[in-house]
Short mmCIF file of C-alpha atoms in Angstrom, two decimals:
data_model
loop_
_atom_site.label_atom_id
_atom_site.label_comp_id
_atom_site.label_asym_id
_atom_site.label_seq_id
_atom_site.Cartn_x
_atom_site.Cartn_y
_atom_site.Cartn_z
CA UNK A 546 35.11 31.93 20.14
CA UNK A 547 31.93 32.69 22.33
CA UNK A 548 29.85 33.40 18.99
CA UNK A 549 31.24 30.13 17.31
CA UNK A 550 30.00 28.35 20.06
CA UNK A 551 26.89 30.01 20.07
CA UNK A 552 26.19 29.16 16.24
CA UNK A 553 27.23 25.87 16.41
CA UNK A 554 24.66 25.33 19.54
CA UNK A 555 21.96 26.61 17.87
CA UNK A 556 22.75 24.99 14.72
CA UNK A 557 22.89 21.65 16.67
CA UNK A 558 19.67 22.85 18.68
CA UNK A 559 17.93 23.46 15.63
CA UNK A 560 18.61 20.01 13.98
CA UNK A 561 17.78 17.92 16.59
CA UNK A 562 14.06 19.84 16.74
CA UNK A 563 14.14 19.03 13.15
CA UNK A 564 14.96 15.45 14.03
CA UNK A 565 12.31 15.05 16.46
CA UNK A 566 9.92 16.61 13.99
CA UNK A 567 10.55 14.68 11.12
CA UNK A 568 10.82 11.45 13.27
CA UNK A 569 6.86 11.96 14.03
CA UNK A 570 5.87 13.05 11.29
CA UNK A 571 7.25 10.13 9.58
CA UNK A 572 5.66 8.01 12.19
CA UNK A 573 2.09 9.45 12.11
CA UNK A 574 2.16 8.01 8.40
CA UNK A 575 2.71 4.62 8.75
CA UNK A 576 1.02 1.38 9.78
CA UNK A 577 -2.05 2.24 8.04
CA UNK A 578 -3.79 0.03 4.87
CA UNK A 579 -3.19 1.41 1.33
CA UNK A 580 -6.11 4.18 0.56
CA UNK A 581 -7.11 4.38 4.53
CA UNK A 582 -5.36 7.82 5.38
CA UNK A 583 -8.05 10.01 4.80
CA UNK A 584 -11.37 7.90 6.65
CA UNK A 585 -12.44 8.96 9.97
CA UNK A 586 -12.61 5.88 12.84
CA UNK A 587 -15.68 4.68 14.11
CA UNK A 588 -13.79 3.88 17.21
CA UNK A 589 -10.09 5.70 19.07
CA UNK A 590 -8.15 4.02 21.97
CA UNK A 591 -6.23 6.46 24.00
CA UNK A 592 -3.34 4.69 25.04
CA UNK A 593 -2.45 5.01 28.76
CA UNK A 594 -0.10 6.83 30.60
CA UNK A 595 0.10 8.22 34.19
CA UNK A 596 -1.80 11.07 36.22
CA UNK A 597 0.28 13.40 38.41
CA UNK A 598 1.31 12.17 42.00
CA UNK A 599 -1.63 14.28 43.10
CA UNK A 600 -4.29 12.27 40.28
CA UNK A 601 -4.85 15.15 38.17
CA UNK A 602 -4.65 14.94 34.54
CA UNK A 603 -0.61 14.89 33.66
CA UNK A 604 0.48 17.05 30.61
CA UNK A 605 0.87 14.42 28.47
CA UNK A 606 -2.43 12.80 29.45
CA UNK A 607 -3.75 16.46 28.09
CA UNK A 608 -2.08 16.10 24.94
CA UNK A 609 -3.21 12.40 24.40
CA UNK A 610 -7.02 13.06 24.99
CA UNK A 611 -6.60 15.90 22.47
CA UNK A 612 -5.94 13.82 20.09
CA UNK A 613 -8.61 11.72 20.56
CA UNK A 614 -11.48 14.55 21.07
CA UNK A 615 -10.12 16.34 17.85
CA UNK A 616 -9.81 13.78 15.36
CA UNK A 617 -12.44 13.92 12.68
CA UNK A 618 -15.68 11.57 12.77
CA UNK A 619 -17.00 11.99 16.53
CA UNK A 620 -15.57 8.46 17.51
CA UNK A 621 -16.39 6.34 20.74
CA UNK A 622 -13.15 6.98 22.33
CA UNK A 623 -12.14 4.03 24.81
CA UNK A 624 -9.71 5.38 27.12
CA UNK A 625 -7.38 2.50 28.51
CA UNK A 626 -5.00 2.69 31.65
CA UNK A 627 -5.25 0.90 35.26
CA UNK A 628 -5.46 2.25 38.61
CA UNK A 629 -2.68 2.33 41.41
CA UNK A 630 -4.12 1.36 44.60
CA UNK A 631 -5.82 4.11 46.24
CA UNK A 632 -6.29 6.30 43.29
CA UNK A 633 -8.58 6.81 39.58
CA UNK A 634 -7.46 4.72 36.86
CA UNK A 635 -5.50 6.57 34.46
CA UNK A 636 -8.70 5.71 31.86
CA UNK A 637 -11.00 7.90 33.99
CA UNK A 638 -8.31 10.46 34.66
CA UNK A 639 -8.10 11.21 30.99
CA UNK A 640 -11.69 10.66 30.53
CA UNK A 641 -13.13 13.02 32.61
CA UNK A 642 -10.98 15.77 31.08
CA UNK A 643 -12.40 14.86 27.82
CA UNK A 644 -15.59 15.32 29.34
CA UNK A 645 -15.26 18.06 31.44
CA UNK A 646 -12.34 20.06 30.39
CA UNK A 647 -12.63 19.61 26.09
CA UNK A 648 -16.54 19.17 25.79
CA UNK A 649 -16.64 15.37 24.58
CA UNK A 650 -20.05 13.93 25.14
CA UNK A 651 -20.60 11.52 27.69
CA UNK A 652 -22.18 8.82 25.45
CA UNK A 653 -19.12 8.66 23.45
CA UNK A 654 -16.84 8.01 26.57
CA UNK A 655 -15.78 4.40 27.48
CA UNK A 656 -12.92 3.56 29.90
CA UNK A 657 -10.69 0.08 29.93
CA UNK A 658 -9.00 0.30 33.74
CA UNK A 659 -6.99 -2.91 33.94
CA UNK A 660 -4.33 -2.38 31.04
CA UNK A 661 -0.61 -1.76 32.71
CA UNK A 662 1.27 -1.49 29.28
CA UNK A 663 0.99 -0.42 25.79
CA UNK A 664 0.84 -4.01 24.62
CA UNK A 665 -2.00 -4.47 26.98
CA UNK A 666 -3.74 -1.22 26.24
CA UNK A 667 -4.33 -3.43 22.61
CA UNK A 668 -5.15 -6.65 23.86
CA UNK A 669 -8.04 -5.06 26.07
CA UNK A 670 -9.24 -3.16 24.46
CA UNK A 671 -9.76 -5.23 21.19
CA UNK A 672 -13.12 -5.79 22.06
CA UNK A 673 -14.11 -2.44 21.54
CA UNK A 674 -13.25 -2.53 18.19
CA UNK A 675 -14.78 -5.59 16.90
CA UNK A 676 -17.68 -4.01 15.72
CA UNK A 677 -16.25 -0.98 14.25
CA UNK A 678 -15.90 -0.34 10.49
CA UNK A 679 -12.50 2.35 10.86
CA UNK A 680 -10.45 2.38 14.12
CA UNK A 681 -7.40 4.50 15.61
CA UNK A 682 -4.86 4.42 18.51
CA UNK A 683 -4.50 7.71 20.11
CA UNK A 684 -1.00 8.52 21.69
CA UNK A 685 1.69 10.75 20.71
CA UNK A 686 2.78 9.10 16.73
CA UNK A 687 5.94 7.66 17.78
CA UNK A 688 3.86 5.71 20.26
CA UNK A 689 0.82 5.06 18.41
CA UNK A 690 2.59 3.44 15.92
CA UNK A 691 4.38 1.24 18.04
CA UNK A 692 0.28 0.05 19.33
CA UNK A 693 -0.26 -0.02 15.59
CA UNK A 694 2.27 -2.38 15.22
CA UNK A 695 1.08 -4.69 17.93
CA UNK A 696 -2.57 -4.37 16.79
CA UNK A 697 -1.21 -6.22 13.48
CA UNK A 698 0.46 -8.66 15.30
CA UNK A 699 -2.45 -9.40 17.32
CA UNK A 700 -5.24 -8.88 15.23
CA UNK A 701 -4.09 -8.45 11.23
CA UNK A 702 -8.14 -8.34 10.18
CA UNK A 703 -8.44 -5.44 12.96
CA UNK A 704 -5.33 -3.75 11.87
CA UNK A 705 -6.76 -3.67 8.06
CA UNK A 706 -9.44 -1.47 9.55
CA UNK A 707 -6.91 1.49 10.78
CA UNK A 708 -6.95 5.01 9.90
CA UNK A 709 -5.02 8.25 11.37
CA UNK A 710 -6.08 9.57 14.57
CA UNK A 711 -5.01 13.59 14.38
CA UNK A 712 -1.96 12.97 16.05
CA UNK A 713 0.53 14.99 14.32
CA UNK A 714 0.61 18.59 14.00
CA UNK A 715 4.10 20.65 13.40
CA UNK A 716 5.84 22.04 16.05
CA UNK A 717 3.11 20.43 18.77
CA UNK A 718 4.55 19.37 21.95
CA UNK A 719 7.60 19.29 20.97
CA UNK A 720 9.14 18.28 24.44
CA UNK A 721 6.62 15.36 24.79
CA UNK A 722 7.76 13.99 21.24
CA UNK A 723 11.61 14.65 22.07
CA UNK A 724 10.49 12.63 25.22
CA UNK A 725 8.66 9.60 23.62
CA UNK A 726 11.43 9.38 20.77
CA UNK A 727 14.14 9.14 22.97
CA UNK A 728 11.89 6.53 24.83
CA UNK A 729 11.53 4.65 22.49
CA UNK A 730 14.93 4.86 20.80
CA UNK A 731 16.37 3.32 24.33
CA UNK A 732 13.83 0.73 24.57
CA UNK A 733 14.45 -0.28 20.86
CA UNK A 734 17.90 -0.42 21.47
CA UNK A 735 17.52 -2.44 24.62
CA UNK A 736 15.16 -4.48 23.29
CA UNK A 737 17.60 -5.45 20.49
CA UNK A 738 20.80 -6.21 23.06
CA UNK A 739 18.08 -8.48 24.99
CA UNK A 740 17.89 -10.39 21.91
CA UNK A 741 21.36 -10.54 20.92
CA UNK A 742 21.93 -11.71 24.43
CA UNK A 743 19.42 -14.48 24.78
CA UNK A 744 21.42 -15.63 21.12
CA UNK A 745 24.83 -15.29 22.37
#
């Protein structure tokens, strides 16, 4: 009975990572224009997120400004996040970690510190990529593709201009994308019995 249990734990263990890893991967491949998948960005926006209580860098503040500092072109990255009173903006949290910690060059470091939500992260930052020929939203790819998705609603001649930050790699993280799935499974879900509320 014990070793039944067993298998059938590890069998369900070992779906759901599959689950979680096929759910990114499937994400980190759409929202992007027909023949833009392989271009490098002039320009990435690191979606916010917060620091530790202490206001050091938070794990998945690490993760996110990887993204950013390895994906291909050497891109302005515009880091976007606000500041709780008292402490650094979650912009120049993950900012200076790309500078000091990974190596990014200064000059290719800007920081947005008044954006309080993913939605905002776009709006404010949109600026930033006016000018740029290829952009990309850097977050985990669950996330990032829900920004992508507002970046077309907002701005459908900015979101013809988007190409893959290097968000997805196999078996990366996998806690922080079981974490932002599930996140964003509930809010979906939430979202949608809102809706069918406000109808009823």
């Amino acid at each position: 009975m014990t070793c039944r249990v067993l298998r059938w734990g590890l069998l369900a263990g070992a779906a759901g990572w599959a689950a979680v890893e096929a759910v990114h991967a499937l994400a980190a491949r759409r929202g992007f224009p027909a023949g833009r998948r392989t271009l490098a960005p002039d320009v990435v926006v690191v979606l916010g997120c917060p620091p530790r209580a202490d206001g050091t860098v938070s794990g998945m503040q690490r993760w996110r400004t990887e993204i950013a500092a390895r994906t291909p072109g050497d891109p302005v990255l515009v880091f976007s996040g606000y500041a709780r009173p008292g402490a650094r903006s979650e912009a120049a949290v993950m900012a200076s970690h790309a500078r000091d910690v990974l190596g990014v060059a200064p000059s290719r470091l800007r920081t947005e510190e008044t954006a309080t939500t993913t939605w905002e992260n776009v709006v404010r930052t949109l600026s930033d990529l006016e000018g740029a020929r290829h952009v990309a939203l850097a977050s985990s790819p669950v996330h990032a593709l829900r920004a992508r998705r507002y970046l077309a609603r907002l701005r459908p001649d900015l979101a013809d201009r988007l190409v893959p930050a290097a968000d997805y790699r196999f078996g990366e993280r996998w806690g922080w994308k079981a974490e932002t799935a599930g996140y964003d499974l509930v809010r979906s879900i939430g979202l949608r019995a809102l809706r069918i509320h406000r109808m009823s």
